[in-house]
Coordinates of C-alpha atoms and ligand atoms in Angstrom, one line a residue:
M1 CA 0.0 0.0 0.0
S2 CA 1.4 3.3 -1.0
I3 CA 2.2 5.8 1.8
I4 CA -0.3 8.3 0.4
L5 CA -3.2 5.7 0.4
Y6 CA -2.2 4.6 3.9
T7 CA -2.2 8.2 5.2
A8 CA -5.6 8.9 3.5
L9 CA -7.1 5.8 5.0
T10 CA -5.8 6.6 8.5
A11 CA -7.1 10.2 8.2
L12 CA -10.5 8.9 7.2
I13 CA -10.7 6.3 10.0
T14 CA -9.6 9.0 12.5
Y15 CA -12.2 11.4 11.2
L16 CA -15.0 8.8 11.4
L17 CA -13.9 7.7 14.8
Y18 CA -13.9 11.3 16.0
T19 CA -17.2 12.4 14.5
H20 CA -19.2 9.2 15.2
I21 CA -17.7 8.0 18.5
I22 CA -15.3 10.3 20.3
H23 CA -17.3 13.5 19.8
P24 CA -20.8 12.2 20.6
L25 CA -19.5 10.1 23.6
F26 CA -17.0 12.5 25.2
L27 CA -17.1 16.0 23.7
H28 CA -20.7 16.7 22.6
P29 CA -22.5 19.2 24.9
L30 CA -25.0 16.5 25.8
H31 CA -22.3 13.8 26.5
S32 CA -22.8 14.0 30.3
I33 CA -26.5 13.1 30.1
P34 CA -27.1 9.3 30.5
P35 CA -28.1 7.6 27.3
A36 CA -31.4 5.8 27.4
H37 CA -29.7 2.9 25.6
P38 CA -25.9 2.3 25.1
T39 CA -26.2 3.3 21.4
A40 CA -28.5 6.4 22.0
A41 CA -25.6 8.9 22.1
L42 CA -24.2 7.5 18.8
S43 CA -27.3 7.2 16.6
S44 CA -31.1 7.7 16.5
H45 CA -31.8 4.0 15.7
W46 CA -32.8 3.1 19.2
I47 CA -35.5 5.8 19.5
Y48 CA -36.6 5.4 15.9
F49 CA -37.0 1.6 16.5
H50 CA -39.3 2.3 19.5
R51 CA -41.3 4.9 17.5
R52 CA -42.0 2.8 14.5
G53 CA -45.5 2.7 13.2
G54 CA -46.6 5.8 15.1
S55 CA -45.8 4.5 18.6
Q56 CA -44.8 7.1 21.2
A57 CA -42.1 4.8 22.8
L58 CA -43.7 5.6 26.2
S59 CA -42.7 2.3 27.9
A60 CA -39.1 2.6 26.6
I61 CA -38.9 6.2 27.9
T62 CA -40.5 5.3 31.2
A63 CA -38.0 2.5 31.7
A64 CA -35.1 4.7 30.7
H65 CA -36.0 7.3 33.4
A66 CA -36.5 4.6 36.0
R67 CA -32.9 3.3 35.2
H68 CA -31.1 6.6 34.7
G69 CA -33.0 9.3 36.5
P70 CA -34.8 12.6 35.6
I71 CA -32.9 13.4 32.4
V72 CA -31.9 11.0 29.6
R73 CA -30.5 11.2 26.1
L74 CA -32.9 9.5 23.6
S75 CA -30.6 10.1 20.6
P76 CA -27.5 12.2 19.8
T77 CA -29.7 15.3 19.6
E78 CA -32.8 14.5 21.7
I79 CA -33.4 14.4 25.4
S80 CA -36.3 13.6 27.7
V81 CA -36.9 15.1 31.2
A82 CA -39.1 13.7 34.0
T83 CA -39.3 16.2 36.8
Y84 CA -41.7 19.1 37.6
A85 CA -38.8 21.6 37.7
A86 CA -37.6 20.6 34.3
A87 CA -41.0 20.4 32.7
K88 CA -41.7 23.9 34.1
I89 CA -38.6 25.3 32.3
V90 CA -39.6 23.6 29.0
Y91 CA -43.3 24.5 28.9
V92 CA -44.0 27.3 31.4
D93 CA -41.2 29.7 32.2
R94 CA -40.9 32.7 29.9
G95 CA -43.7 31.4 27.7
G96 CA -42.2 28.0 27.2
F97 CA -40.1 26.6 24.3
A98 CA -41.4 26.4 20.8
K99 CA -42.6 23.2 19.1
P100 CA -40.3 21.8 16.4
K101 CA -41.7 22.6 13.0
W102 CA -42.2 19.0 12.0
W103 CA -44.2 18.3 15.2
A104 CA -46.4 21.5 15.0
E105 CA -47.2 20.7 11.3
E106 CA -48.5 17.2 12.2
F107 CA -51.7 19.0 13.3
I108 CA -52.3 21.2 10.2
T109 CA -55.7 20.8 8.6
F110 CA -57.1 22.6 5.5
G111 CA -53.4 23.3 4.7
V112 CA -53.4 26.2 7.2
K113 CA -52.2 26.7 10.8
N114 CA -54.6 26.4 13.6
M115 CA -53.5 27.2 17.2
V116 CA -52.2 23.7 18.0
S117 CA -50.1 23.6 14.8
M118 CA -48.4 26.9 15.4
E119 CA -44.9 26.6 16.7
G120 CA -45.4 29.0 19.7
G121 CA -42.6 30.1 22.0
V122 CA -41.7 33.8 22.5
A123 CA -40.9 34.5 18.9
D124 CA -44.3 33.3 17.5
K125 CA -46.7 36.2 17.9
R126 CA -49.4 34.5 15.9
H127 CA -49.9 31.8 18.6
A128 CA -50.4 34.4 21.3
R129 CA -52.8 36.4 19.1
R130 CA -54.9 33.3 18.3
K131 CA -55.1 32.5 22.0
R132 CA -56.5 36.0 22.6
D133 CA -58.9 35.6 19.6
H134 CA -60.7 32.9 21.7
G135 CA -61.7 35.6 24.2
S136 CA -63.3 34.2 27.3
V137 CA -65.5 31.5 25.6
Y138 CA -63.6 28.7 27.3
A139 CA -63.1 30.5 30.7
K140 CA -64.6 28.8 33.7
T141 CA -66.5 31.9 34.7
A142 CA -68.3 32.1 31.3
L143 CA -69.0 28.3 31.2
L144 CA -70.4 28.2 34.7
G145 CA -72.1 31.5 34.7
E146 CA -73.6 32.5 31.3
G147 CA -76.3 29.8 30.9
K148 CA -75.1 28.8 27.4
L149 CA -73.7 25.4 28.5
E150 CA -76.8 24.7 30.6
R151 CA -79.0 25.1 27.5
I152 CA -76.9 22.7 25.6
A153 CA -76.8 20.3 28.5
K154 CA -80.6 20.2 28.7
Q155 CA -80.8 19.0 25.1
V156 CA -77.8 16.6 25.1
L157 CA -78.4 15.1 28.5
G158 CA -82.2 14.7 27.7
T159 CA -81.3 12.6 24.6
L160 CA -78.7 10.6 26.7
V161 CA -81.3 9.7 29.3
E162 CA -83.9 8.8 26.7
R163 CA -81.3 6.4 25.1
L164 CA -80.3 4.9 28.4
D165 CA -83.9 4.4 29.6
D166 CA -84.7 2.7 26.3
L167 CA -81.6 0.5 26.7
V168 CA -82.5 -0.5 30.3
E169 CA -86.3 -1.0 29.6
R170 CA -86.3 -2.5 26.2
E171 CA -82.8 -3.8 25.2
E172 CA -81.6 -5.7 28.3
G173 CA -79.3 -2.9 29.3
T174 CA -76.1 -4.0 27.5
M175 CA -74.0 -1.5 25.5
D176 CA -70.4 -0.9 24.2
V177 CA -69.7 2.5 25.8
F178 CA -66.5 3.4 24.0
N179 CA -67.9 5.2 20.9
F180 CA -71.1 6.1 22.9
N181 CA -69.0 8.2 25.3
G182 CA -67.4 9.9 22.3
A183 CA -70.8 10.6 20.9
V184 CA -72.1 12.4 24.0
N185 CA -69.0 14.5 24.1
A186 CA -69.2 15.3 20.4
D187 CA -72.8 16.4 20.7
F188 CA -71.8 18.8 23.5
V189 CA -68.7 20.3 21.9
S190 CA -70.3 20.6 18.4
A191 CA -73.2 22.5 19.9
Y192 CA -70.8 24.9 21.6
L193 CA -68.7 25.4 18.5
F194 CA -71.4 25.5 15.8
G195 CA -74.7 26.1 17.6
R196 CA -77.9 24.2 16.7
A197 CA -77.4 24.3 13.0
G198 CA -74.0 22.7 12.9
S199 CA -74.2 20.4 15.9
T200 CA -74.0 16.6 15.7
S201 CA -76.7 14.2 17.1
F202 CA -74.3 11.3 17.5
V203 CA -76.1 9.8 20.5
E204 CA -79.1 9.1 18.3
K205 CA -77.5 8.8 14.8
V206 CA -75.3 5.7 15.3
V207 CA -74.4 5.4 11.6
E208 CA -73.2 9.0 11.4
R209 CA -71.3 8.6 14.7
D210 CA -69.5 5.4 13.5
E211 CA -68.6 7.1 10.2
Y212 CA -67.0 10.0 12.1
F213 CA -64.9 7.8 14.4
R214 CA -63.9 5.5 11.5
H215 CA -62.6 8.4 9.4
H216 CA -60.9 10.0 12.4
G217 CA -59.2 6.6 13.0
L218 CA -58.0 6.6 9.4
F219 CA -56.6 10.1 9.9
L220 CA -54.8 9.1 13.1
R221 CA -53.4 5.8 11.7
G222 CA -51.5 8.0 9.2
E223 CA -49.5 7.1 6.1
D224 CA -51.7 5.6 3.3
T225 CA -55.0 6.2 5.1
E226 CA -54.3 9.7 6.4
T227 CA -55.5 11.7 3.3
E228 CA -58.8 9.8 3.0
G229 CA -59.5 10.4 6.8
L230 CA -58.5 14.1 6.6
T231 CA -60.5 14.9 3.4
W232 CA -63.6 13.4 5.0
L233 CA -63.1 15.4 8.3
E234 CA -62.4 18.6 6.4
K235 CA -65.7 18.2 4.4
M236 CA -67.6 17.6 7.7
A237 CA -66.1 20.8 9.3
K238 CA -66.9 22.8 6.2
R239 CA -70.5 21.5 6.2
Y240 CA -71.0 22.6 9.8
C241 CA -69.5 26.1 9.1
E242 CA -71.8 26.5 6.1
A243 CA -74.8 25.6 8.3
V244 CA -73.9 28.4 10.7
E245 CA -73.5 30.9 7.9
K246 CA -76.9 30.0 6.5
E247 CA -78.7 30.7 9.8
E248 CA -80.6 33.9 10.5
K249 CA -78.8 36.6 12.3
G250 CA -79.5 36.2 16.0
E251 CA -80.1 32.4 15.6
N252 CA -76.4 31.8 15.0
E253 CA -75.4 33.4 18.3
N254 CA -75.6 29.9 19.7
A255 CA -72.5 29.0 17.7
V256 CA -70.4 30.4 20.6
V257 CA -66.9 29.6 19.5
Y258 CA -67.6 30.2 15.8
M259 CA -69.0 33.6 16.3
Q260 CA -66.2 34.6 18.8
L261 CA -63.4 33.7 16.4
K262 CA -65.3 35.3 13.4
S263 CA -65.7 38.5 15.4
R264 CA -61.9 38.6 15.6
G265 CA -61.4 38.2 11.9
V266 CA -60.6 34.4 11.8
E267 CA -62.4 33.3 8.7
G268 CA -62.6 30.7 5.9
D269 CA -60.2 27.7 6.1
E270 CA -58.5 29.2 9.2
L271 CA -61.8 29.2 11.1
A272 CA -62.8 25.7 9.8
S273 CA -59.3 24.4 10.8
E274 CA -59.5 25.8 14.3
L275 CA -63.0 24.5 14.9
L276 CA -62.2 21.0 13.4
D277 CA -59.3 20.7 15.9
H278 CA -61.6 21.6 18.8
F279 CA -64.2 19.2 17.6
I280 CA -61.7 16.3 17.4
A281 CA -60.2 17.2 20.8
G282 CA -63.6 17.5 22.4
A283 CA -64.9 14.1 21.1
E284 CA -61.8 11.9 21.3
A285 CA -59.9 12.6 24.5
P286 CA -63.0 12.5 26.8
R287 CA -64.1 9.3 25.0
T288 CA -61.1 7.6 26.4
T289 CA -61.3 9.3 29.8
L290 CA -64.9 8.4 30.4
T291 CA -64.4 4.8 29.2
Y292 CA -61.6 4.2 31.7
L293 CA -63.5 6.0 34.4
Q294 CA -66.5 3.8 33.9
W295 CA -64.3 0.7 33.8
E296 CA -62.7 1.6 37.1
L297 CA -66.1 2.5 38.7
C298 CA -67.2 -1.1 37.8
R299 CA -64.1 -2.6 39.2
N300 CA -64.5 -0.6 42.4
P301 CA -68.3 -0.9 43.2
R302 CA -67.8 0.7 46.6
I303 CA -66.5 3.9 45.1
Q304 CA -69.3 3.7 42.5
G305 CA -71.8 3.5 45.3
R306 CA -70.2 6.4 47.2
L307 CA -70.1 8.5 44.1
R308 CA -73.8 7.9 43.4
Q309 CA -74.6 9.0 47.0
E310 CA -72.6 12.2 46.4
L311 CA -74.3 12.9 43.0
Q312 CA -77.8 12.3 44.5
T313 CA -77.2 15.2 46.9
L314 CA -77.8 17.4 43.8
S315 CA -81.4 16.0 43.6
P316 CA -81.4 14.5 40.1
S317 CA -84.7 13.9 38.5
N318 CA -85.8 10.3 38.4
S319 CA -88.2 10.8 35.5
S320 CA -87.2 11.1 31.9
H321 CA -87.4 14.9 32.4
V322 CA -83.7 15.9 32.9
K323 CA -82.7 18.4 35.5
V324 CA -79.4 20.1 34.8
P325 CA -77.7 20.5 38.2
N326 CA -76.2 23.8 39.4
L327 CA -72.9 23.8 37.6
K328 CA -71.0 25.5 40.4
K329 CA -72.2 22.9 42.9
L330 CA -71.4 20.1 40.5
D331 CA -67.9 21.4 39.9
T332 CA -67.1 21.3 43.6
L333 CA -68.3 17.8 44.4
P334 CA -65.1 16.2 46.0
L335 CA -65.4 12.6 45.0
L336 CA -66.6 13.4 41.5
D337 CA -63.6 15.6 41.0
A338 CA -61.3 13.0 42.5
V339 CA -62.4 10.1 40.3
L340 CA -62.1 12.3 37.2
T341 CA -58.6 13.7 38.1
E342 CA -57.3 10.2 39.1
T343 CA -58.5 8.8 35.8
L344 CA -56.8 11.6 33.8
R345 CA -53.6 10.9 35.9
L346 CA -53.5 7.2 35.4
Y347 CA -55.0 7.0 31.9
T348 CA -53.6 10.3 30.5
P349 CA -55.2 10.7 27.1
T350 CA -52.0 12.3 25.5
P351 CA -49.3 10.7 27.7
G352 CA -46.4 10.7 25.3
P353 CA -43.7 13.3 24.6
Q354 CA -44.9 16.9 24.1
H355 CA -42.0 17.8 21.7
R356 CA -40.2 21.1 22.0
I357 CA -36.9 22.6 20.9
T358 CA -34.5 24.6 23.1
P359 CA -34.2 28.3 22.3
P360 CA -31.1 29.6 20.5
E361 CA -29.4 30.6 23.8
G362 CA -29.8 27.1 25.2
A363 CA -31.0 26.3 28.8
N364 CA -29.8 24.9 32.1
I365 CA -31.9 21.9 33.0
E366 CA -31.3 19.3 35.8
R367 CA -27.7 20.6 36.2
H368 CA -26.8 20.2 32.5
F369 CA -26.4 23.0 29.9
I370 CA -28.6 22.1 26.9
P371 CA -27.5 23.9 23.7
G372 CA -30.0 25.7 21.5
G373 CA -31.8 23.7 18.9
T374 CA -31.9 20.5 21.0
K375 CA -35.0 18.3 20.8
I376 CA -36.5 18.1 24.3
S377 CA -39.7 16.8 25.8
A378 CA -41.4 15.6 29.0
S379 CA -43.9 12.7 28.7
L380 CA -47.0 13.5 30.7
G381 CA -47.6 9.9 31.5
V382 CA -44.1 9.6 32.9
L383 CA -44.6 12.6 35.2
H384 CA -47.9 10.9 36.4
Q385 CA -46.0 7.8 37.5
R386 CA -43.7 9.6 40.0
E387 CA -43.9 7.2 42.9
K388 CA -42.7 9.8 45.5
V389 CA -45.6 12.0 44.6
F390 CA -48.3 9.5 43.7
S391 CA -47.8 6.4 46.0
E392 CA -48.8 3.2 44.3
A393 CA -48.7 5.3 41.1
G394 CA -49.8 2.4 38.9
S395 CA -53.1 2.0 40.8
W396 CA -56.4 3.9 40.4
K397 CA -56.8 5.5 43.9
P398 CA -59.2 8.5 43.7
E399 CA -59.1 9.0 47.5
R400 CA -55.5 10.3 47.1
W401 CA -57.1 13.6 45.9
I402 CA -59.3 13.9 49.0
T403 CA -56.9 14.8 51.8
D404 CA -56.6 17.4 54.5
D405 CA -52.8 17.6 53.8
G406 CA -52.7 20.8 51.8
K407 CA -49.0 20.5 51.1
K408 CA -49.4 17.0 49.6
L409 CA -52.4 18.1 47.5
E410 CA -50.5 21.1 46.2
E411 CA -47.5 18.8 45.3
M412 CA -49.8 16.4 43.4
R413 CA -51.5 19.2 41.6
R414 CA -48.1 20.5 40.5
W415 CA -47.2 17.1 39.0
F416 CA -50.6 16.7 37.3
W417 CA -50.0 17.6 33.7
A418 CA -52.9 15.9 31.8
F419 CA -53.7 19.3 30.1
S420 CA -50.1 20.4 30.0
K421 CA -49.2 23.9 31.6
G422 CA -48.0 27.3 30.4
S423 CA -48.8 29.1 27.2
R424 CA -49.8 25.9 25.4
T425 CA -52.1 24.6 28.1
C426 CA -55.3 23.0 26.8
V427 CA -57.7 25.7 25.8
G428 CA -60.7 23.4 26.3
K429 CA -59.7 22.2 29.8
D430 CA -62.5 23.8 31.8
F431 CA -65.0 23.0 29.1
T432 CA -64.2 19.3 28.9
L433 CA -64.0 18.9 32.7
I434 CA -67.4 20.4 33.3
V435 CA -69.0 18.5 30.4
M436 CA -67.5 15.2 31.6
K437 CA -68.8 15.9 35.1
L438 CA -72.3 16.6 33.7
I439 CA -72.2 13.3 31.8
I440 CA -70.9 11.3 34.8
F441 CA -73.6 13.0 37.0
T442 CA -76.4 12.1 34.6
I443 CA -75.3 8.4 34.2
Y444 CA -74.3 7.5 37.7
A445 CA -77.0 9.4 39.7
R446 CA -79.6 7.3 37.8
Y447 CA -77.9 4.1 36.7
S448 CA -75.4 1.6 38.0
T449 CA -73.0 -0.2 35.7
E450 CA -71.3 -3.6 35.7
I451 CA -68.7 -5.1 33.3
V452 CA -69.9 -7.5 30.6
E453 CA -66.8 -7.5 28.4
D454 CA -63.5 -5.8 29.1
E455 CA -60.9 -7.6 27.1
K456 CA -58.0 -5.6 25.7
M457 CA -58.3 -2.5 28.0
A458 CA -54.5 -1.8 28.0
P459 CA -53.9 1.7 26.7
T460 CA -52.4 1.9 23.2
D461 CA -49.0 3.7 22.9
R462 CA -50.3 6.3 20.5
F463 CA -50.4 10.2 20.6
L464 CA -54.1 9.9 21.6
V465 CA -54.6 6.8 23.8
Q466 CA -57.4 4.4 23.4
P467 CA -58.2 1.0 25.0
E468 CA -56.4 -1.6 22.7
G469 CA -59.7 -3.3 21.9
E470 CA -61.6 0.0 21.3
K471 CA -64.5 -1.5 23.2
L472 CA -66.0 -1.8 26.7
V473 CA -69.3 -3.5 27.1
L474 CA -71.3 -2.6 30.2
M475 CA -74.6 -3.6 31.7
F476 CA -76.7 -0.6 32.8
S477 CA -79.4 -0.9 35.5
K478 CA -81.7 1.7 37.1
A479 CA -80.2 2.8 40.4
F480 CA -83.5 4.2 41.7
Ligands
HEM1 C1 -59.8 15.0 28.3 C2 -59.8 16.0 27.5 C3 -58.6 16.8 27.0 C4 -57.3 16.5 27.3 C5 -56.7 15.5 28.2 C6 -56.5 17.5 26.5 C7 -55.1 17.7 26.6 C8 -54.4 18.6 26.0 C9 -53.0 18.8 26.0 C10 -52.0 17.9 26.8 C11 -52.6 19.9 25.3 C12 -51.2 20.5 25.1 C13 -50.6 19.9 23.8 C14 -49.3 20.5 23.4 O1 -48.6 21.0 24.3 O2 -48.9 20.4 22.3 C15 -53.8 20.4 24.7 C16 -53.9 21.5 23.9 C17 -55.0 21.9 23.3 N1 -56.3 21.5 23.5 FE1 -56.9 20.0 24.7 N2 -57.4 18.3 25.8 C18 -58.7 17.9 26.1 C19 -59.8 18.4 25.6 C20 -59.9 19.5 24.7 C21 -61.1 20.1 24.3 C22 -62.5 19.7 24.7 C23 -60.7 21.2 23.4 C24 -61.6 22.2 22.7 C25 -62.8 22.4 22.9 C26 -59.3 21.2 23.4 C27 -58.6 22.1 22.6 C28 -57.2 22.2 22.7 C29 -56.4 23.1 21.9 C30 -57.0 24.1 20.9 C31 -55.1 23.0 22.3 C32 -53.9 23.8 21.7 C33 -53.5 24.9 22.7 C34 -52.3 25.6 22.2 O3 -51.5 25.1 21.3 O4 -52.0 26.7 22.7 N3 -58.8 20.2 24.2 N4 -54.9 19.6 25.1

């Protein structure tokens, strides 16, 4: 071998060794962060392998934190954090970090940016403006005090009770509740978004409901089915928007969110995209939450009984005439709040990494300096498994939320991230909580439930969790 060839080969091997092994392992600014897997500092293969097919790699990330502590390196340029203090820096302090472009764009519909698909962070003024465009429509004071939600509740809960009475009296009481729960929530949220003209009647119209959930499933599954699902969803949202536009002036004031955004100049595809996102969020995440909540109430009949007693203090009607309870009183029932919070903790609907990117100046997190442009995330489901905060974290224990220990309660609330925190916190949080409470009230004050079929209830490792079998069959009986 000639001396020139020998020198060139040695230089190449040295260069490759330096760039692929020595630099990432010993000199890269992230080198002191423990790798989730021995190869994670050298290549992205480990994390890509766990993320194949749309998986969120939640169990791999959970196991990595259990082995290596609160900060781990998932790939040469990506880290995961698992403490309240670190999550606060990423999502809350100084407006929180921006979303990486690829992640924000996952949520684009109609080819335009809605709030969730904006990158955010201090530099993104559009996101802050869009948040302001929503005004107070989703604020707790407006929801509990203005009577608009009560009017919707009267209608939707009336239909719910009719359906359940029929089920119990004429159909032996057995039903798969998974899509049914989605239906009730969809009817609520669509009425609030689009008013009477554009709202769904999924509780009654089973074929329409199943079509919606089927197409949303195609959209979520991604790849070859994504376009078919999205096209169908976009047509649906356009139809609802057109229905509001055709209404007489005055009538369309019931389209609370539509009219609010329109009054701020959000129009056309931008408006349709924003509302479609709220519709999907309002139907899907509570579908999962209520299904797991009902499952746990069936597995814990004593808690179901105590909850019924608590709900009956609000004097529900026992005829088919539905009485909407006082929303402020409903909101403060302690056991109702505890069962819902505990379900959102243990079966977090979006438990996987909420991806962000460090700002150009970098950040100090968990005693490491993280340079600008690093991919970083906390997984909400991992925060919720913190044993020191939530003892027996893997068990459903609603009573943990009913305690006189104010310090403990405050600590648990800090670590409760089901709706995220900071500038990107869920805009529909108070809406969905009060709607779910109304639905639980209406069902469990009047009926009791038992499990008929609960195979495959393990949560899927997807962005939006579902029970693996997408099914939970319950037997309903009249409780009084
Ligand atoms: C159980 C129910 C729900 C859960 C657990 C939930 C959870 C979340 C979480 C974790 C985020 C933050 C995502 C991120 O950082 O990228 C979020 C954002 C958001 N949610 Fe929800 N959500 C629920 C229901 C709803 C409902 C009913 C609506 C609308 C009516 C809604 C509308 C939104 C919007 C628009 C955002 C984006 C906020 C922003 O980017 O600033 N969600 N939600």
